[in-house]
């Protein structure tokens, strides 16, 4: 089992460009999450999904959109990237019964110039 | 004020030392308390979690929760160089819709040198 995978691993964007980060999990988890991690800030929840076709806003959703068309995939989109979105992005998944234990992917390092 | 406060370190200790990592929190609604370990350039992984006040032990690791003081700790005995990582405390409270939301501390970077 690969667990949680993220694509791409690294990306550099110019201000105003768009991109999509892909998260895939093979553990048949219902719940999926997108976080960003910045120095001194810890992990902050951007959006989450409790099932296929459903998404909800987290703590810092502005500037991001998400989609969960398939249970195993959770996409994070940046429509018009800004330097403030330079961060490391982590995807995670969990089972509803034990959602305190979230399984994280390896992260995507995004730099916006 | 952040809901969860954690000293970012870095903390540098010799191999074999006892390490104490701590977090304080302000919201008494937090229900579960967790410690995640994050190696450099990797995603966090769950190390331990506990629900009630008191101690929980797992090998060389002991998690301690004091709800009255809103304080949690992770102790590492006989620390090894392989313990060098960032340790994130996390706590859950019920989010809108009835789902649990994890609130993370900023993480403490630990280096164990031989």
XYZ file of C-alpha atoms in Angstrom:
227
model
C 0.000 0.000 0.000
C 1.305 3.431 -0.939
C -0.766 5.190 1.749
C -1.205 8.875 0.916
C 0.628 10.222 -2.116
C 0.906 13.800 -3.347
C 1.744 15.213 -6.742
C 3.872 17.207 -7.451
C 6.593 17.187 -4.789
C 7.889 20.659 -5.692
C 6.593 23.557 -7.752
C 7.541 27.140 -8.445
C 4.835 29.477 -9.709
C 4.702 33.094 -10.715
C 2.131 35.387 -9.124
C -1.197 34.978 -10.843
C -0.574 31.497 -12.231
C -2.865 28.621 -11.375
C -2.170 25.042 -10.425
C -3.743 21.928 -8.956
C -2.258 19.720 -6.278
C -3.326 16.100 -6.353
C -3.736 13.854 -3.341
C -4.483 10.148 -3.601
C -5.019 7.541 -0.880
C -5.419 3.782 -1.167
C -6.701 3.090 2.357
C -10.388 3.555 1.510
C -10.654 6.425 3.990
C -13.802 8.539 4.001
C -12.219 11.712 5.319
C -9.556 13.748 3.540
C -7.893 17.034 4.429
C -5.619 19.705 3.015
C -3.259 21.560 5.352
C -0.562 24.141 4.902
C 2.502 24.284 7.127
C 4.390 27.520 7.668
C 7.283 28.221 10.064
C 6.038 29.048 13.543
C 2.407 28.462 12.551
C 2.000 24.715 12.734
C -0.386 22.915 10.411
C -3.500 24.852 9.455
C -6.536 23.269 7.859
C -7.464 24.686 4.447
C -10.381 22.474 3.354
C -11.631 19.040 4.198
C -14.000 16.395 2.856
C -16.040 13.825 4.735
C -16.997 11.858 1.666
C -17.053 11.676 -2.100
C -18.723 14.749 -3.562
C -18.616 16.766 -0.316
C -16.182 19.472 0.741
C -16.076 22.080 3.486
C -13.972 25.055 4.498
C -11.337 24.821 7.159
C -9.410 27.485 8.999
C -7.696 29.244 6.056
C -9.738 28.553 2.875
C -9.351 31.887 1.044
C -7.592 31.615 -2.310
C -8.088 27.835 -2.549
C -10.713 25.539 -4.010
C -11.078 21.779 -3.688
C -12.891 18.910 -5.294
C -13.515 15.302 -4.297
C -14.968 13.609 -7.354
C -13.625 10.199 -6.380
C -13.286 8.783 -2.875
C -9.577 8.172 -3.246
C -8.658 11.596 -4.646
C -8.751 15.094 -3.195
C -7.656 18.019 -5.377
C -6.501 21.431 -4.144
C -6.588 24.285 -6.626
C -4.989 27.695 -6.592
C -6.736 29.871 -9.168
C -4.432 32.891 -8.963
C -1.347 32.196 -6.883
C 0.008 34.834 -4.492
C 3.373 34.975 -2.655
C 1.451 34.475 0.619
C 0.613 30.977 -0.617
C 4.254 29.943 -0.531
C 4.150 27.016 1.872
C 4.387 23.274 2.291
C 1.048 21.608 1.604
C 0.070 18.335 3.218
C -2.814 16.096 2.418
C -4.159 13.678 5.026
C -6.843 11.034 5.269
C -8.664 9.304 8.114
C -11.430 6.858 8.977
C -14.542 8.414 10.549
C -14.324 6.175 13.612
C -10.740 7.167 14.368
C -10.359 10.596 12.803
C -7.908 11.670 15.474
C -5.395 9.525 13.613
C -4.768 11.227 10.326
C -2.385 9.745 7.787
C -0.304 12.336 6.027
C 1.275 12.454 2.610
C 4.893 13.553 2.038
C 3.969 17.142 1.189
C 4.259 19.526 -1.747
C 6.665 22.441 -1.482
C 5.223 25.406 -3.341
C 7.007 28.675 -3.970
C 5.159 31.619 -5.492
C 7.410 34.350 -6.862
C -3.576 34.266 21.168
C -3.055 30.824 19.692
C -5.245 28.020 21.001
C -2.190 25.785 21.352
C 1.247 27.047 22.341
C 4.399 25.032 21.803
C 8.013 26.101 22.215
C 9.645 25.718 18.769
C 13.085 24.939 20.182
C 15.412 23.772 18.796
C 16.191 21.366 21.587
C 19.564 19.632 21.438
C 20.352 16.741 23.786
C 22.987 13.998 24.021
C 22.078 10.413 23.236
C 20.562 8.677 26.246
C 19.061 11.834 27.755
C 15.469 12.152 28.913
C 13.595 14.630 26.756
C 10.569 16.617 27.851
C 8.363 18.306 25.244
C 5.421 20.453 26.284
C 2.334 22.243 25.047
C -0.189 24.486 26.713
C -3.689 25.188 25.506
C -6.441 27.636 26.247
C -9.639 25.888 25.141
C -11.147 23.547 27.726
C -13.297 21.995 24.962
C -10.364 19.987 23.657
C -11.098 16.286 24.046
C -8.267 14.228 22.584
C -4.573 14.993 22.850
C -2.005 13.717 20.410
C 1.656 13.836 19.576
C 2.778 13.619 15.971
C 6.377 13.139 14.881
C 7.638 14.715 11.672
C 10.975 13.833 10.159
C 12.652 16.374 7.909
C 10.936 16.709 4.535
C 8.264 14.149 5.500
C 4.642 14.280 6.582
C 3.664 14.000 10.266
C 2.879 10.579 11.701
C 0.864 9.846 14.822
C 3.036 8.847 17.761
C 0.615 8.735 20.683
C -2.828 9.902 21.672
C -4.746 10.058 24.916
C -8.146 11.144 26.120
C -8.007 11.565 29.857
C -5.739 13.267 32.326
C -2.839 11.148 33.472
C -0.023 9.213 31.845
C 0.087 6.849 28.899
C 3.213 4.882 28.171
C 4.407 3.257 24.939
C 7.943 1.918 25.026
C 10.332 4.807 25.559
C 7.551 7.380 25.150
C 5.193 8.685 27.833
C 2.380 11.131 27.142
C 1.056 13.118 30.060
C -2.095 15.248 30.182
C -3.077 17.659 32.933
C -6.488 19.048 32.006
C -6.731 21.191 35.127
C -3.589 23.082 34.099
C -4.274 22.782 30.348
C -0.827 21.309 29.861
C 0.412 18.256 27.993
C 3.850 16.695 27.828
C 5.726 14.034 25.924
C 8.684 12.357 27.600
C 11.260 10.383 25.665
C 13.521 8.107 27.704
C 16.926 6.926 26.525
C 16.745 9.245 23.527
C 18.345 8.049 20.285
C 19.665 9.929 17.240
C 16.736 8.393 15.337
C 14.410 10.436 17.583
C 15.698 13.614 15.943
C 12.596 15.147 14.399
C 9.987 17.827 14.941
C 7.320 16.888 17.477
C 3.877 18.400 17.020
C 1.251 18.356 19.697
C -2.331 18.287 18.473
C -5.740 18.466 20.098
C -9.235 17.923 18.843
C -12.489 19.701 19.334
C -15.762 19.290 17.554
C -15.933 21.364 14.393
C -19.000 22.580 12.545
C -20.984 19.620 11.282
C -19.981 17.494 14.260
C -16.584 16.442 12.938
C -13.397 16.477 14.963
C -10.889 19.140 14.046
C -7.221 18.878 14.876
C -5.497 21.989 16.185
C -1.733 21.688 15.948
C 1.038 23.316 17.902
C 3.855 24.891 15.919
C 6.160 21.935 16.666
C 9.391 21.542 18.651
C 12.504 20.599 16.726
C 14.567 17.983 18.593
C 18.144 16.984 17.792
C 19.721 14.017 19.610
C 23.457 13.902 19.046
C 25.632 10.793 19.557
